[in-house]
Short mmCIF file of C-alpha atoms in Angstrom, two decimals:
data_model
loop_
_atom_site.label_atom_id
_atom_site.label_comp_id
_atom_site.label_asym_id
_atom_site.label_seq_id
_atom_site.Cartn_x
_atom_site.Cartn_y
_atom_site.Cartn_z
CA MET V 3 98.83 123.02 111.13
CA THR V 4 101.66 121.10 110.73
CA ALA V 5 100.87 117.24 109.92
CA LEU V 6 101.82 114.78 112.96
CA PRO V 7 104.09 113.04 111.86
CA VAL V 8 103.11 108.69 110.40
CA SER V 9 104.93 105.85 110.08
CA VAL V 10 103.18 103.48 108.40
CA VAL V 11 103.91 99.47 109.47
CA ILE V 12 102.73 97.27 106.66
CA VAL V 13 102.90 93.15 107.62
CA SER V 14 103.59 90.49 105.00
CA ARG V 15 103.99 87.28 104.78
CA GLY V 16 104.08 84.68 101.79
CA ARG V 17 102.17 87.55 99.41
CA PRO V 18 105.41 89.40 97.07
CA ALA V 19 103.85 90.74 94.73
CA ALA V 20 100.99 92.43 96.78
CA LEU V 21 103.36 93.95 98.57
CA ASP V 22 105.37 95.04 96.02
CA LEU V 23 101.60 95.89 94.51
CA CYS V 24 100.79 97.74 97.94
CA LEU V 25 104.03 100.51 98.74
CA THR V 26 103.50 101.50 94.67
CA GLY V 27 100.41 102.66 96.09
CA VAL V 28 101.55 103.55 99.96
CA ALA V 29 104.25 105.58 97.53
CA GLN V 30 101.63 107.80 95.54
CA LEU V 31 99.93 109.32 99.66
CA ASP V 32 99.37 112.38 99.06
CA HIS V 33 100.81 113.66 103.57
CA PRO V 34 103.68 115.41 104.13
CA ALA V 35 105.06 113.65 106.67
CA PHE V 36 105.27 109.67 107.11
CA GLU V 37 107.47 106.78 107.18
CA VAL V 38 107.08 102.92 105.68
CA VAL V 39 107.72 100.25 107.62
CA VAL V 40 108.22 96.85 106.35
CA VAL V 41 108.47 93.50 108.59
CA ALA V 42 108.42 90.53 105.61
CA CYS V 43 109.25 86.95 105.70
CA PRO V 44 112.39 86.57 102.63
CA ALA V 45 110.27 86.54 99.87
CA GLY V 46 108.73 90.09 101.10
CA ALA V 47 112.20 91.95 101.86
CA ALA V 48 113.40 90.69 98.29
CA VAL V 49 110.92 92.40 96.68
CA VAL V 50 111.51 95.88 99.41
CA ALA V 51 115.23 95.50 97.97
CA ALA V 52 114.32 95.47 94.39
CA ARG V 53 112.11 98.41 93.85
CA ALA V 54 113.88 101.90 93.23
CA ASP V 55 112.41 103.73 97.13
CA ARG V 56 114.23 101.02 99.37
CA SER V 57 116.25 103.55 100.99
CA HIS V 58 113.14 104.69 102.03
CA ILE V 59 111.68 101.81 103.81
CA LYS V 60 112.71 100.62 107.54
CA LEU V 61 112.51 96.85 106.31
CA VAL V 62 112.69 94.33 109.49
CA GLN V 63 112.80 90.36 108.10
CA PHE V 64 110.03 87.92 110.31
CA ASP V 65 108.92 84.67 108.95
CA GLU V 66 106.80 83.23 111.50
CA ALA V 67 102.68 83.15 111.24
CA ASN V 68 102.62 85.51 114.17
CA ILE V 69 100.94 89.19 112.94
CA SER V 70 100.93 90.21 115.97
CA ALA V 71 104.58 89.50 116.82
CA ALA V 72 104.86 90.57 113.10
CA ARG V 73 103.15 94.29 114.43
CA ASN V 74 104.72 94.78 117.76
CA LEU V 75 108.01 94.16 115.31
CA GLY V 76 107.00 96.78 113.22
CA ILE V 77 105.73 99.66 116.39
CA THR V 78 109.31 98.93 117.68
CA GLN V 79 110.52 100.27 114.33
CA ALA V 80 108.01 103.53 113.95
CA ALA V 81 109.16 106.39 114.86
CA GLY V 82 105.47 108.90 114.34
CA GLU V 83 103.65 110.42 116.67
CA ILE V 84 101.10 108.62 114.55
CA VAL V 85 101.13 104.35 113.88
CA ALA V 86 98.65 103.41 110.74
CA PHE V 87 98.76 100.17 109.49
CA LEU V 88 98.16 98.39 106.25
CA ASP V 89 97.34 94.76 105.16
CA ASP V 90 99.96 94.46 102.22
CA ASP V 91 97.09 92.34 99.88
CA ALA V 92 95.37 96.43 100.21
CA VAL V 93 96.54 99.70 98.63
CA PRO V 94 95.47 103.48 100.06
CA GLU V 95 94.18 105.63 98.32
CA PRO V 96 95.74 109.02 97.43
CA LEU V 97 94.53 111.30 100.70
CA TRP V 98 94.36 108.24 103.34
CA LEU V 99 96.64 109.26 105.52
CA HIS V 100 95.29 112.91 105.83
CA HIS V 101 91.38 111.78 106.25
CA LEU V 102 92.46 108.64 108.89
CA CYS V 103 95.39 111.36 110.77
CA ALA V 104 92.97 114.05 111.09
CA PRO V 105 90.26 112.90 113.97
CA PHE V 106 94.24 113.13 116.23
CA THR V 107 94.41 116.56 116.41
CA ASP V 108 92.65 116.19 119.54
CA PRO V 109 94.62 114.69 122.00
CA ARG V 110 92.03 112.57 123.75
CA VAL V 111 91.61 110.10 120.31
CA ALA V 112 94.43 107.32 120.32
CA ALA V 113 92.75 105.24 117.61
CA CYS V 114 90.96 106.13 114.28
CA GLY V 115 89.68 103.67 111.41
CA GLY V 116 89.20 104.12 108.19
CA PHE V 117 86.39 102.75 105.38
CA VAL V 118 87.15 99.94 102.80
CA ARG V 119 86.39 99.27 99.52
CA GLY V 120 86.18 95.11 98.26
CA ARG V 121 87.39 93.49 95.39
CA ASN V 122 85.45 95.18 93.69
CA GLY V 123 86.75 98.65 94.31
CA ILE V 124 83.10 99.64 94.40
CA SER V 125 81.20 98.45 96.79
CA PHE V 126 82.38 98.55 100.43
CA GLN V 127 83.89 95.68 102.39
CA TRP V 128 83.74 97.22 105.94
CA ARG V 129 82.12 101.00 107.32
CA ALA V 130 82.42 101.34 110.47
CA ARG V 131 80.67 98.12 113.23
CA SER V 132 80.22 98.14 117.26
CA VAL V 133 81.45 95.19 119.22
CA THR V 134 81.21 93.69 122.96
CA ARG V 135 83.07 91.22 124.76
CA ASP V 136 81.09 88.35 124.00
CA LEU V 137 81.95 88.76 120.03
CA ARG V 138 78.69 90.72 118.99
CA GLU V 139 78.99 93.15 116.23
CA ARG V 140 76.68 95.41 115.02
CA ASP V 141 76.77 98.60 111.87
CA LEU V 142 77.57 101.77 113.07
CA GLY V 143 75.42 103.32 110.01
CA LEU V 144 78.36 105.97 109.76
CA ASP V 145 78.21 108.49 106.93
CA ALA V 146 81.12 110.79 104.77
CA PRO V 147 82.17 112.52 105.33
CA GLY V 148 82.79 112.36 109.04
CA PRO V 149 85.26 112.30 111.29
CA HIS V 150 83.19 110.77 113.72
CA LEU V 151 83.41 110.30 118.04
CA PRO V 152 81.03 107.55 118.33
CA GLU V 153 78.61 107.11 121.82
CA LEU V 154 78.35 104.15 122.35
CA PRO V 155 76.22 101.88 125.16
CA PRO V 156 77.93 100.33 128.41
CA GLY V 157 79.52 97.46 126.20
CA GLU V 158 80.49 98.15 123.17
CA THR V 159 83.73 99.61 121.27
CA VAL V 160 83.91 100.99 117.86
CA LYS V 161 85.41 97.90 116.14
CA LEU V 162 88.40 98.65 114.32
CA GLN V 163 89.72 96.98 111.25
CA GLY V 164 93.98 95.79 111.34
CA THR V 165 93.81 97.07 107.21
CA ASN V 166 93.96 100.30 107.79
CA MET V 167 93.48 101.63 110.91
CA ALA V 168 95.91 103.84 113.09
CA HIS V 169 97.00 105.13 116.80
CA ARG V 170 98.80 107.30 118.26
CA ARG V 171 102.07 105.13 119.55
CA ALA V 172 101.82 106.59 123.05
CA PRO V 173 99.10 104.77 124.18
CA LEU V 174 99.98 102.15 122.20
CA ALA V 175 102.87 100.87 123.81
CA ALA V 176 101.82 101.50 127.26
CA LEU V 177 99.02 99.05 126.27
CA GLY V 178 101.98 96.40 125.29
CA GLY V 179 100.88 96.34 121.19
CA PHE V 180 98.76 93.24 120.34
CA ASP V 181 99.64 90.04 122.33
CA SER V 182 100.98 87.94 120.26
CA ALA V 183 98.11 84.70 121.18
CA PHE V 184 96.38 86.07 118.71
CA ARG V 185 98.15 84.97 115.35
CA PHE V 186 96.62 86.69 112.42
CA TYR V 187 92.79 87.19 114.10
CA LEU V 188 90.99 89.04 116.58
CA ASP V 189 94.49 90.02 117.21
CA GLU V 190 92.95 94.35 117.08
CA THR V 191 90.23 93.75 118.41
CA ASP V 192 91.62 92.49 121.36
CA LEU V 193 93.21 95.79 121.06
CA ASP V 194 90.13 97.52 120.47
CA LEU V 195 88.71 97.08 123.86
CA ARG V 196 91.97 97.41 126.11
CA HIS V 197 92.01 100.77 124.59
CA ALA V 198 87.51 101.20 126.21
CA ALA V 199 88.62 99.17 129.04
CA ALA V 200 91.63 102.14 129.71
CA GLY V 201 89.22 104.56 128.69
CA HIS V 202 90.66 105.86 125.55
CA LEU V 203 88.59 107.04 122.24
CA VAL V 204 88.14 105.95 119.15
CA ALA V 205 87.63 107.98 115.84
CA VAL V 206 86.26 106.67 112.81
CA ALA V 207 87.13 108.53 109.97
CA PRO V 208 84.66 108.03 106.44
CA LEU V 209 87.16 108.88 104.18
CA ALA V 210 90.05 107.50 104.61
CA GLU V 211 90.09 104.32 102.26
CA VAL V 212 91.80 101.08 100.83
CA HIS V 213 91.10 99.03 99.01
CA HIS V 214 91.02 96.01 99.79
CA GLY V 215 92.27 92.78 97.67
CA TYR V 216 91.66 89.53 99.96
CA ALA V 217 94.29 87.74 98.33
CA ALA V 218 95.33 83.81 98.70
CA SER V 219 97.22 82.55 102.24
CA PRO V 220 97.38 79.75 103.82
CA ARG V 221 94.03 79.97 106.14
CA ARG V 222 91.98 81.67 102.22
CA GLY V 223 91.83 81.36 99.60
CA ALA V 224 91.32 83.88 96.76
CA ASP V 225 87.95 83.99 96.47
CA ARG V 226 87.68 84.05 100.86
CA THR V 227 87.13 80.47 100.63
CA PRO V 228 87.82 79.27 104.81
CA ARG V 229 91.99 76.65 104.84
CA ASP V 230 92.19 76.16 107.50
CA LEU V 231 89.84 78.01 111.20
CA THR V 232 92.47 76.14 113.48
CA GLU V 233 93.70 79.76 114.09
CA ILE V 234 89.77 81.01 114.56
CA GLY V 235 89.01 78.77 116.86
CA ALA V 236 92.10 79.81 119.13
CA SER V 237 91.92 82.96 118.70
CA ILE V 238 87.70 83.29 119.76
CA ARG V 239 88.83 80.71 122.93
CA CYS V 240 91.90 83.91 123.83
CA PHE V 241 89.00 86.91 123.48
CA LEU V 242 87.09 85.02 124.99
CA GLU V 243 88.72 84.39 128.22
CA ARG V 244 90.30 87.85 127.73
CA HIS V 245 87.10 89.80 127.62
CA CYS V 246 83.92 87.71 127.97
CA PRO V 247 82.73 86.62 131.71
CA GLN V 248 82.94 83.54 133.18
CA ALA V 249 79.25 81.91 132.85
CA GLU V 250 78.73 83.84 129.28
CA ARG V 251 81.49 81.73 127.41
CA ARG V 252 80.07 78.61 126.23
CA ALA V 253 76.71 80.47 124.96
CA ALA V 254 79.01 82.79 122.90
CA TRP V 255 81.71 80.06 121.66
CA VAL V 256 78.34 77.97 120.24
CA ARG V 257 77.64 81.01 118.06
CA LEU V 258 80.50 81.67 116.60
CA ARG V 259 81.19 78.51 115.94
CA GLU V 260 77.80 78.13 115.03
CA ALA V 261 78.05 81.15 112.65
CA GLN V 262 81.53 79.13 110.95
CA ARG V 263 79.51 76.63 110.46
CA ALA V 264 76.19 78.49 108.58
CA ARG V 265 79.82 80.08 106.47
CA LEU V 266 81.33 77.21 105.54
CA LEU V 267 77.90 76.18 104.24
CA ARG V 268 77.42 79.15 101.86
CA CYS V 269 80.73 77.68 100.42
CA MET V 270 79.38 74.54 100.06
CA GLN V 271 75.78 76.32 98.61
CA ARG V 272 78.20 77.88 95.85
CA GLY V 273 80.21 74.65 94.78
CA PRO V 274 84.41 75.56 96.01
CA LEU V 275 84.02 73.47 99.38
CA GLY V 276 82.42 69.86 99.39
CA ALA V 277 81.24 67.95 102.94
CA ASP V 278 84.61 66.37 103.64
CA ASP V 279 86.23 69.95 103.73
CA ALA V 280 83.73 71.18 105.30
CA ALA V 281 83.63 68.81 107.79
CA ARG V 282 87.17 68.41 108.18
CA LEU V 283 88.27 72.85 108.66
CA LEU V 284 84.86 72.82 111.63
CA ARG V 285 87.24 69.46 113.22
CA GLY V 286 89.77 72.27 112.98
CA LEU V 287 87.66 75.18 114.37
CA ASP V 288 86.89 72.75 117.17
CA ARG V 289 90.64 72.11 118.11
CA GLY V 290 92.04 75.47 117.77
CA TRP V 291 89.84 76.15 120.14
CA GLN V 292 91.04 73.31 122.47
CA ASP V 293 94.30 74.44 121.84
CA GLY V 294 94.09 77.97 122.46
CA ALA V 295 93.20 77.51 126.37
CA GLN V 296 97.22 76.55 126.36
CA ARG V 297 97.84 80.13 125.08
CA PRO V 298 96.62 82.29 127.84
CA ALA V 299 95.82 86.15 126.11
CA GLY V 300 97.79 88.96 128.17
CA SER V 301 99.35 86.72 130.32
CA ALA V 302 103.49 88.53 129.02
CA MET V 303 102.25 91.19 128.00
CA THR V 304 104.90 94.34 128.60
CA PRO V 305 104.90 98.11 127.62
CA LEU V 306 106.80 98.61 124.46
CA SER V 307 110.01 100.33 124.19
CA ALA V 308 110.94 103.64 122.05
CA PRO V 309 111.61 103.64 118.71
CA VAL V 310 114.93 102.49 117.67
CA ALA V 311 115.96 104.50 115.00
CA PRO V 312 115.11 107.91 113.74
CA PHE V 313 112.12 109.03 111.51
CA LEU V 314 112.75 108.27 108.21
CA PRO V 315 110.31 110.36 105.70
CA TYR V 316 109.46 109.05 102.90
CA PRO V 317 109.21 111.21 99.54
CA GLY V 318 105.44 109.90 98.34
CA ARG V 319 103.62 112.77 96.23
CA HIS V 320 102.18 116.07 98.72
CA ALA V 321 100.30 118.65 96.42
CA ALA V 322 100.96 115.59 93.72
CA LYS V 323 99.13 117.24 90.84
CA ARG V 324 95.99 115.04 89.62
CA ILE V 325 95.54 113.71 86.10
CA ALA V 326 92.32 111.83 84.58
CA LEU V 327 92.61 110.13 81.51
CA ALA V 328 89.03 109.18 79.71
CA GLY V 329 88.43 107.31 77.24
CA ARG V 330 86.92 103.99 74.82
CA ALA V 331 86.85 100.60 75.68
CA ALA V 332 89.11 99.64 72.91
CA GLN V 333 91.88 102.47 73.66
CA ARG V 334 92.99 100.40 77.01
CA ARG V 335 96.50 100.32 76.08
CA ALA V 336 97.19 103.98 74.17
CA LEU V 337 95.69 104.75 77.86
CA ARG V 338 97.35 102.84 80.06
CA MET V 339 100.39 103.59 77.72
CA GLN V 340 100.20 107.13 78.79
CA ALA V 341 98.78 107.00 82.22
CA LYS V 342 101.95 105.16 83.73
CA GLN V 343 104.48 107.99 81.59
CA TYR V 344 102.11 110.13 83.88
CA ALA V 345 102.08 107.82 86.94
CA GLU V 346 106.41 108.20 87.10
CA GLU V 347 106.69 111.77 86.83
CA GLN V 348 105.26 111.60 90.22
CA HIS V 349 101.07 112.15 88.99
CA ILE V 350 98.33 110.45 90.65
CA VAL V 351 96.39 109.59 87.63
CA THR V 352 93.01 107.97 87.41
CA VAL V 353 92.06 105.96 83.27
CA TYR V 354 87.95 106.30 82.72
CA ARG V 355 87.45 103.46 79.92
CA PHE V 356 83.84 103.47 79.55
CA SER V 357 82.21 100.72 76.81
CA ARG V 358 78.39 101.73 75.39
CA THR V 359 77.33 99.34 77.21
CA ALA V 360 76.02 98.62 81.31
CA ILE V 361 77.69 97.15 82.61
CA PHE V 362 78.78 97.35 86.27
CA HIS V 363 82.51 99.37 86.78
CA GLN V 364 84.95 98.51 88.33
CA LEU V 365 88.41 100.00 89.83
CA ARG V 366 91.72 98.29 90.39
CA PHE V 367 95.44 100.54 91.24
CA HIS V 368 97.23 99.00 88.29
CA PRO V 369 100.91 97.48 88.85
CA GLY V 370 102.10 100.51 87.06
CA GLY V 371 101.77 103.19 89.26
CA PHE V 372 97.25 104.31 87.84
CA TRP V 373 93.90 103.95 89.33
CA GLU V 374 91.89 102.19 86.82
CA GLN V 375 88.37 102.00 86.08
CA ALA V 376 86.03 100.40 83.47
CA GLY V 377 83.20 100.39 82.55
CA GLY V 378 79.57 100.57 80.77
CA LEU V 379 79.05 103.57 79.82
CA PHE V 380 75.21 103.35 80.74
CA GLY V 381 76.03 100.49 83.66
CA ARG V 382 76.92 101.33 88.22
CA SER V 383 79.24 102.21 89.62
CA GLU V 384 78.30 102.64 93.17
CA ARG V 385 75.55 99.80 93.12
CA THR V 386 72.41 101.73 94.08
CA GLY V 387 69.95 103.06 91.96
CA LYS V 388 68.88 102.52 88.41
CA ILE V 389 70.79 99.62 86.93
CA LEU V 390 69.79 101.30 82.80
CA ARG V 391 71.41 105.58 82.52
CA PHE V 392 71.60 106.98 79.60
CA GLN V 393 74.30 109.64 79.38
CA SER V 394 76.79 111.47 77.51
CA PHE V 395 80.62 110.65 77.60
CA ALA V 396 81.95 113.95 79.20
CA SER V 397 79.10 113.53 82.23
CA ARG V 398 79.34 110.14 83.87
CA THR V 399 83.10 111.05 83.24
CA SER V 400 82.81 113.87 85.55
CA LYS V 401 80.33 111.82 87.22
CA GLU V 402 82.92 109.85 88.62
CA ILE V 403 85.48 111.91 89.10
CA SER V 404 83.47 113.34 92.08
CA ARG V 405 82.70 110.13 93.60
CA THR V 406 86.05 109.90 94.26
CA GLU V 407 86.92 113.06 94.52
CA LYS V 408 87.55 113.39 98.48
CA VAL V 409 89.72 110.40 99.01
CA ARG V 410 91.44 111.28 95.71
CA GLY V 411 92.03 114.23 94.94
CA SER V 412 91.17 116.94 92.51
CA ILE V 413 91.70 116.60 88.98
CA GLY V 414 94.06 118.97 87.63
CA SER V 415 94.34 118.01 84.20
CA LEU V 416 90.97 116.07 82.27
CA LEU V 417 92.32 114.56 79.14
CA PHE V 418 90.30 112.39 76.49
CA HIS V 419 91.33 110.25 74.17
CA ARG V 420 89.05 110.73 70.89
CA ARG V 421 89.66 108.49 68.04
#
């Protein structure tokens, strides 16, 4: 079956280093027909201009603090039948698009979301959740491999994450894309409820994985400590006024405000915030709630235009050979040098470095263009099961390769570094 053409839209503002890493990861996507659209501030545009693959990237310069407006600009450039969205501080697994787009072979499916791994590269930050019109969420308990078409009770719809979601372009454009009243928060959730109101089906593809780094921004620190809650308050107001019955809005706001206050108290307990900081942030939240009344959601939305530019195929690494390099912790430099060389030869490379300890594992995408997993030979990768497992170097390597092969691909060559 011919793969549906996909447009990958990445919005970036004020995070050029994160964007560069994201694009290096996107360059390794194993999919036969995709293009890349970047909507970025001047610093991000300079990153794109400096890359060797710049002629394969559609670039739109935009420097306003409004992710919905930026995403809509990306959609106008997107010529694929499917439009996939990725945050600039995220890196997709090589088979991301393969899994994320699989549900769209069913013409009833209008959108799909995948799973998100957190900063250690192992634990899940996001699986699959539902949301209601008063912003109550619950875990759907969906597991791999999927994909799934959840059957939800009335009043619930699948909640997608902007860092890992795809939409069929035609219904997305017909809905007007994203509502610019939501400048960065609840923009995709508002779209989720509009999909539901239109009777569109939304799928979940657990094997469509991205790794999300939570890079710092004006709204949060690198450790996820809030810096400003104003836009969160405004977006909550817009969302509730659009989707929640009037009689239920006040109770919903009180509950959501309390959840933000509890979040700030947790930050105070672990140290980044003081009492004055928490009070200031809560004042910003309340100020945003008031400001949100001045920007009614959905008031000026119209269908988006057809693509303004033809499809621009990105080379990617379709059917690229997978190579795994395994060695001891002390061989880090040699392993990285060899991995970088293989990556430059257009292979998809993973490095496994194990020390003779029980240290928990970390996995990340290296700026050199390869995946790198490091930890103790006897330590946990997935944070479940026994804390200490005695095993040989070869068996541990084989286990970790098997753990990721459905999202990264089957290894063609396994090379051990030996002293």
